[in-house]
Amino acid sequence: MRLILSALAGALFGAGLFVSGMTDTTKVQGWLDVFGNWDPTLAFVMGGAIVPMFIAWRLMRRQAAPLSGGSFPAPPAPQIDHRLVIGSVIFGMGWGLAGLCPGPALASLSYGGIGGLVFFAAMLVGMLAAPWVGVQLDRAAAAT
Amino acid sequence: MMEQDWIWGLVGGGLIGLGGAVFLLGNGRVMGASGLLGGLVDGSGRSNWAERAVFILAVVLTPVILMPLYDMTIDTKLTDNWAVIVAAGLLVGIGSRLANGCTSGHGVCGISRLSMRGIVATVFYILAGGLTIALFRHVWGVI
């Protein structure tokens, strides 16, 4: 049951990224490029995704447990720390540079060519390096 | 932008949101690409690795199934500058794991939940992305 629902969610996510054009890096960069030829597509994708998700969070409150058992995620932690802010800035820089984030990098893996594979490999290395970078950041934050 | 771009954007966005809804109401999980993938890579998601692997496989394979239905050529139009590709991949990997989320987790799932962390993260990565484009494209002419 859990695996079938995971596959269904992944298929919807992959299909959505594919048909929305979000695996086209020029569309993502075009949205971020407010000083250039601005492309609003990403805003429609975000808006289109947030509406069903907003309803889902509401439905969750009326549901005792997930369909396949277990429990719902805990309420989000309120604290805004240096890891969240600096991590988001680092992520945003990479996102702007290539026009790819983790979801579209996965969805385009089959047709993104060698460039897409190299980006994906570098992203995995970055994910492995993240805990070490986090410790350095924590040290720097504690020292200030 | 062609007129149909925003329609497909809206349709695709709806599918993404629906996927997140299935993952939340079905499995009780937040659908975040960097977290699902990252947990597999660094071993922190060992307890539910099969769910993660199945989700990721579905994300990768669904476009392969849909591609024949498309009459236009599909291209990511990724830069051919290798240094930019590697640097961007490293930054995306490090940043999304440090912040504990990316466009799907913080952007789609966080904002729709009115989570302060999701909103703050989204504001910062959009500002950083916009500034990066402004500098690297319009000031330095690298991308």
GROMACS .gro file of C-alpha atoms in nm:
model
  287
    1MET     CA    1   0.000   0.000   0.000
    2ARG     CA    2   0.269   0.250   0.105
    3LEU     CA    3   0.480   0.161  -0.197
    4ILE     CA    4   0.187   0.193  -0.438
    5LEU     CA    5   0.100   0.536  -0.297
    6SER     CA    6   0.469   0.639  -0.314
    7ALA     CA    7   0.479   0.534  -0.679
    8LEU     CA    8   0.154   0.723  -0.750
    9ALA     CA    9   0.283   1.039  -0.580
   10GLY     CA   10   0.615   1.015  -0.766
   11ALA     CA   11   0.438   0.960  -1.099
   12LEU     CA   12   0.215   1.266  -1.043
   13PHE     CA   13   0.518   1.472  -0.937
   14GLY     CA   14   0.724   1.359  -1.237
   15ALA     CA   15   0.437   1.411  -1.481
   16GLY     CA   16   0.370   1.757  -1.336
   17LEU     CA   17   0.733   1.863  -1.366
   18PHE     CA   18   0.743   1.730  -1.722
   19VAL     CA   19   0.426   1.890  -1.862
   20SER     CA   20   0.472   2.219  -1.676
   21GLY     CA   21   0.800   2.281  -1.858
   22MET     CA   22   0.995   2.303  -1.532
   23THR     CA   23   1.266   2.072  -1.663
   24ASP     CA   24   1.341   2.345  -1.921
   25THR     CA   25   1.619   2.535  -1.744
   26THR     CA   26   1.559   2.850  -1.952
   27LYS     CA   27   1.205   2.875  -1.811
   28VAL     CA   28   1.331   2.859  -1.452
   29GLN     CA   29   1.613   3.104  -1.520
   30GLY     CA   30   1.369   3.317  -1.721
   31TRP     CA   31   1.148   3.347  -1.414
   32LEU     CA   32   1.440   3.446  -1.191
   33ASP     CA   33   1.569   3.691  -1.453
   34VAL     CA   34   1.367   3.999  -1.367
   35PHE     CA   35   1.612   4.222  -1.556
   36GLY     CA   36   1.586   4.016  -1.873
   37ASN     CA   37   1.302   3.868  -2.074
   38TRP     CA   38   1.089   3.767  -1.774
   39ASP     CA   39   0.900   3.437  -1.805
   40PRO     CA   40   0.607   3.403  -1.559
   41THR     CA   41   0.551   3.026  -1.611
   42LEU     CA   42   0.707   2.919  -1.278
   43ALA     CA   43   0.459   3.133  -1.085
   44PHE     CA   44   0.170   2.944  -1.248
   45VAL     CA   45   0.332   2.611  -1.161
   46MET     CA   46   0.385   2.715  -0.798
   47GLY     CA   47   0.032   2.850  -0.773
   48GLY     CA   48  -0.113   2.541  -0.937
   49ALA     CA   49   0.075   2.316  -0.695
   50ILE     CA   50   0.003   2.512  -0.378
   51VAL     CA   51  -0.378   2.502  -0.421
   52PRO     CA   52  -0.425   2.120  -0.402
   53MET     CA   53  -0.155   2.101  -0.134
   54PHE     CA   54  -0.331   2.370   0.074
   55ILE     CA   55  -0.652   2.164   0.055
   56ALA     CA   56  -0.455   1.851   0.151
   57TRP     CA   57  -0.322   2.014   0.470
   58ARG     CA   58  -0.683   2.109   0.560
   59LEU     CA   59  -0.811   1.756   0.489
   60MET     CA   60  -0.531   1.617   0.704
   61ARG     CA   61  -0.682   1.785   1.011
   62ARG     CA   62  -1.008   1.598   0.962
   63GLN     CA   63  -0.838   1.264   0.905
   64ALA     CA   64  -0.727   1.056   1.204
   65ALA     CA   65  -0.431   0.889   1.030
   66PRO     CA   66  -0.276   0.847   0.685
   67LEU     CA   67  -0.454   0.594   0.460
   68SER     CA   68  -0.169   0.346   0.490
   69GLY     CA   69  -0.136   0.385   0.866
   70GLY     CA   70   0.134   0.553   1.071
   71SER     CA   71   0.103   0.916   1.168
   72PHE     CA   72   0.097   1.257   1.007
   73PRO     CA   73   0.402   1.486   1.013
   74ALA     CA   74   0.449   1.691   1.329
   75PRO     CA   75   0.373   2.064   1.310
   76PRO     CA   76   0.665   2.251   1.150
   77ALA     CA   77   0.941   2.367   1.382
   78PRO     CA   78   0.904   2.741   1.432
   79GLN     CA   79   1.269   2.838   1.458
   80ILE     CA   80   1.446   3.015   1.174
   81ASP     CA   81   1.815   2.928   1.215
   82HIS     CA   82   2.135   2.994   1.024
   83ARG     CA   83   2.120   2.654   0.855
   84LEU     CA   84   1.781   2.734   0.701
   85VAL     CA   85   1.879   3.081   0.580
   86ILE     CA   86   2.235   3.011   0.460
   87GLY     CA   87   2.131   2.674   0.315
   88SER     CA   88   1.852   2.840   0.117
   89VAL     CA   89   2.089   3.108  -0.012
   90ILE     CA   90   2.340   2.840  -0.123
   91PHE     CA   91   2.062   2.637  -0.285
   92GLY     CA   92   1.922   2.949  -0.460
   93MET     CA   93   2.264   3.032  -0.607
   94GLY     CA   94   2.292   2.685  -0.762
   95TRP     CA   95   1.931   2.697  -0.877
   96GLY     CA   96   1.991   3.028  -1.054
   97LEU     CA   97   2.323   2.919  -1.206
   98ALA     CA   98   2.187   2.609  -1.382
   99GLY     CA   99   1.809   2.648  -1.366
  100LEU     CA  100   1.771   2.304  -1.207
  101CYS     CA  101   1.658   2.196  -0.861
  102PRO     CA  102   1.637   1.840  -0.723
  103GLY     CA  103   1.287   1.754  -0.857
  104PRO     CA  104   1.341   1.858  -1.220
  105ALA     CA  105   1.696   1.714  -1.208
  106LEU     CA  106   1.534   1.375  -1.136
  107ALA     CA  107   1.248   1.415  -1.384
  108SER     CA  108   1.486   1.507  -1.668
  109LEU     CA  109   1.745   1.240  -1.588
  110SER     CA  110   1.633   1.028  -1.886
  111TYR     CA  111   1.657   1.308  -2.142
  112GLY     CA  112   1.889   1.567  -1.987
  113GLY     CA  113   2.199   1.428  -2.158
  114ILE     CA  114   2.546   1.410  -2.005
  115GLY     CA  115   2.508   1.759  -1.862
  116GLY     CA  116   2.205   1.648  -1.664
  117LEU     CA  117   2.391   1.340  -1.534
  118VAL     CA  118   2.692   1.549  -1.431
  119PHE     CA  119   2.465   1.797  -1.252
  120PHE     CA  120   2.293   1.506  -1.076
  121ALA     CA  121   2.624   1.350  -0.970
  122ALA     CA  122   2.752   1.685  -0.839
  123MET     CA  123   2.425   1.732  -0.650
  124LEU     CA  124   2.467   1.393  -0.479
  125VAL     CA  125   2.823   1.484  -0.380
  126GLY     CA  126   2.689   1.813  -0.242
  127MET     CA  127   2.427   1.623  -0.041
  128LEU     CA  128   2.699   1.403   0.108
  129ALA     CA  129   2.911   1.708   0.190
  130ALA     CA  130   2.622   1.900   0.350
  131PRO     CA  131   2.659   1.760   0.706
  132TRP     CA  132   3.026   1.866   0.713
  133VAL     CA  133   2.940   2.214   0.581
  134GLY     CA  134   2.667   2.232   0.844
  135VAL     CA  135   2.913   2.161   1.126
  136GLN     CA  136   3.148   2.436   0.999
  137LEU     CA  137   2.853   2.677   0.985
  138ASP     CA  138   2.746   2.586   1.339
  139ARG     CA  139   3.101   2.655   1.461
  140ALA     CA  140   3.108   2.990   1.283
  141ALA     CA  141   2.766   3.077   1.427
  142ALA     CA  142   2.873   2.980   1.779
  143ALA     CA  143   3.185   3.195   1.752
  144THR     CA  144   2.993   3.509   1.661
  145MET     CA  145   0.622   3.296  -2.334
  146MET     CA  146   0.363   3.131  -2.552
  147GLU     CA  147   0.005   3.150  -2.434
  148GLN     CA  148  -0.016   2.777  -2.376
  149ASP     CA  149   0.291   2.784  -2.150
  150TRP     CA  150   0.100   2.916  -1.852
  151ILE     CA  151  -0.186   2.671  -1.908
  152TRP     CA  152   0.057   2.378  -1.905
  153GLY     CA  153   0.228   2.540  -1.607
  154LEU     CA  154  -0.100   2.545  -1.418
  155VAL     CA  155  -0.187   2.187  -1.521
  156GLY     CA  156   0.160   2.060  -1.431
  157GLY     CA  157   0.153   2.250  -1.104
  158GLY     CA  158  -0.182   2.090  -1.023
  159LEU     CA  159  -0.033   1.744  -1.082
  160ILE     CA  160   0.263   1.827  -0.857
  161GLY     CA  161   0.026   1.942  -0.583
  162LEU     CA  162  -0.186   1.631  -0.629
  163GLY     CA  163   0.127   1.417  -0.590
  164GLY     CA  164   0.205   1.599  -0.266
  165ALA     CA  165  -0.154   1.546  -0.148
  166VAL     CA  166  -0.134   1.170  -0.217
  167PHE     CA  167   0.199   1.148  -0.032
  168LEU     CA  168   0.063   1.340   0.268
  169LEU     CA  169  -0.285   1.191   0.304
  170GLY     CA  170  -0.176   0.845   0.189
  171ASN     CA  171   0.159   0.796   0.359
  172GLY     CA  172   0.166   1.083   0.606
  173ARG     CA  173   0.479   1.231   0.452
  174VAL     CA  174   0.590   1.568   0.319
  175MET     CA  175   0.685   1.542  -0.049
  176GLY     CA  176   1.028   1.702  -0.078
  177ALA     CA  177   1.260   1.593  -0.358
  178SER     CA  178   1.585   1.685  -0.182
  179GLY     CA  179   1.486   1.515   0.142
  180LEU     CA  180   1.363   1.194  -0.022
  181LEU     CA  181   1.676   1.168  -0.235
  182GLY     CA  182   1.918   1.296   0.028
  183GLY     CA  183   1.798   1.044   0.286
  184LEU     CA  184   1.883   0.764   0.044
  185VAL     CA  185   2.225   0.906  -0.039
  186ASP     CA  186   2.350   0.970   0.315
  187GLY     CA  187   2.172   0.674   0.475
  188SER     CA  188   1.953   0.881   0.709
  189GLY     CA  189   1.642   0.746   0.536
  190ARG     CA  190   1.736   0.380   0.571
  191SER     CA  191   1.421   0.286   0.764
  192ASN     CA  192   1.192   0.371   0.471
  193TRP     CA  193   1.433   0.339   0.181
  194ALA     CA  194   1.191   0.139  -0.036
  195GLU     CA  195   0.928   0.415  -0.032
  196ARG     CA  196   1.193   0.670  -0.125
  197ALA     CA  197   1.336   0.455  -0.402
  198VAL     CA  198   0.993   0.381  -0.550
  199PHE     CA  199   0.900   0.751  -0.542
  200ILE     CA  200   1.226   0.854  -0.711
  201LEU     CA  201   1.200   0.580  -0.975
  202ALA     CA  202   0.847   0.698  -1.057
  203VAL     CA  203   0.968   1.060  -1.092
  204VAL     CA  204   1.245   0.952  -1.331
  205LEU     CA  205   1.038   0.704  -1.536
  206THR     CA  206   0.706   0.888  -1.579
  207PRO     CA  207   0.852   1.142  -1.827
  208VAL     CA  208   0.988   0.848  -2.032
  209ILE     CA  209   0.632   0.714  -2.062
  210LEU     CA  210   0.485   1.056  -2.144
  211MET     CA  211   0.748   1.156  -2.397
  212PRO     CA  212   0.599   0.971  -2.699
  213LEU     CA  213   0.273   1.165  -2.647
  214TYR     CA  214   0.461   1.488  -2.702
  215ASP     CA  215   0.511   1.613  -3.053
  216MET     CA  216   0.775   1.868  -2.961
  217THR     CA  217   1.135   1.796  -2.881
  218ILE     CA  218   1.208   1.785  -2.512
  219ASP     CA  219   1.526   1.957  -2.408
  220THR     CA  220   1.644   2.085  -2.071
  221LYS     CA  221   1.852   2.352  -2.254
  222LEU     CA  222   2.110   2.315  -1.977
  223THR     CA  223   2.425   2.524  -2.018
  224ASP     CA  224   2.725   2.346  -2.177
  225ASN     CA  225   2.965   2.519  -1.939
  226TRP     CA  226   3.091   2.225  -1.729
  227ALA     CA  227   3.226   2.443  -1.449
  228VAL     CA  228   2.882   2.602  -1.409
  229ILE     CA  229   2.707   2.263  -1.415
  230VAL     CA  230   2.934   2.113  -1.146
  231ALA     CA  231   2.929   2.424  -0.926
  232ALA     CA  232   2.550   2.452  -0.953
  233GLY     CA  233   2.502   2.082  -0.871
  234LEU     CA  234   2.724   2.107  -0.563
  235LEU     CA  235   2.549   2.423  -0.441
  236VAL     CA  236   2.202   2.273  -0.494
  237GLY     CA  237   2.301   1.954  -0.309
  238ILE     CA  238   2.468   2.129  -0.013
  239GLY     CA  239   2.210   2.407   0.018
  240SER     CA  240   1.895   2.197  -0.007
  241ARG     CA  241   2.018   1.952   0.258
  242LEU     CA  242   2.140   2.227   0.492
  243ALA     CA  243   1.808   2.408   0.465
  244ASN     CA  244   1.626   2.074   0.490
  245GLY     CA  245   1.425   2.138   0.176
  246CYS     CA  246   1.409   2.278  -0.175
  247THR     CA  247   1.143   2.404  -0.414
  248SER     CA  248   0.908   2.109  -0.350
  249GLY     CA  249   0.947   2.071   0.026
  250HIS     CA  250   0.975   2.435   0.135
  251GLY     CA  251   0.811   2.594  -0.170
  252VAL     CA  252   0.509   2.378  -0.249
  253CYS     CA  253   0.451   2.191   0.079
  254GLY     CA  254   0.580   2.458   0.320
  255ILE     CA  255   0.401   2.761   0.177
  256SER     CA  256   0.070   2.573   0.141
  257ARG     CA  257   0.101   2.480   0.507
  258LEU     CA  258   0.171   2.845   0.594
  259SER     CA  259   0.494   2.724   0.758
  260MET     CA  260   0.719   3.014   0.856
  261ARG     CA  261   1.032   2.809   0.777
  262GLY     CA  262   0.900   2.723   0.432
  263ILE     CA  263   0.814   3.084   0.355
  264VAL     CA  264   1.149   3.218   0.482
  265ALA     CA  265   1.344   2.952   0.289
  266THR     CA  266   1.152   3.028  -0.031
  267VAL     CA  267   1.209   3.402  -0.001
  268PHE     CA  268   1.584   3.348   0.048
  269TYR     CA  269   1.637   3.100  -0.235
  270ILE     CA  270   1.437   3.310  -0.480
  271LEU     CA  271   1.633   3.624  -0.383
  272ALA     CA  272   1.963   3.434  -0.409
  273GLY     CA  273   1.862   3.284  -0.745
  274GLY     CA  274   1.752   3.620  -0.883
  275LEU     CA  275   2.070   3.790  -0.764
  276THR     CA  276   2.282   3.508  -0.910
  277ILE     CA  277   2.114   3.547  -1.251
  278ALA     CA  278   2.150   3.925  -1.238
  279LEU     CA  279   2.523   3.905  -1.157
  280PHE     CA  280   2.627   3.609  -1.370
  281ARG     CA  281   2.417   3.700  -1.674
  282HIS     CA  282   2.390   4.078  -1.682
  283VAL     CA  283   2.704   4.190  -1.499
  284TRP     CA  284   2.963   3.920  -1.573
  285GLY     CA  285   2.802   3.760  -1.878
  286VAL     CA  286   2.894   3.403  -1.770
  287ILE     CA  287   2.554   3.234  -1.817
   0.00000   0.00000   0.00000
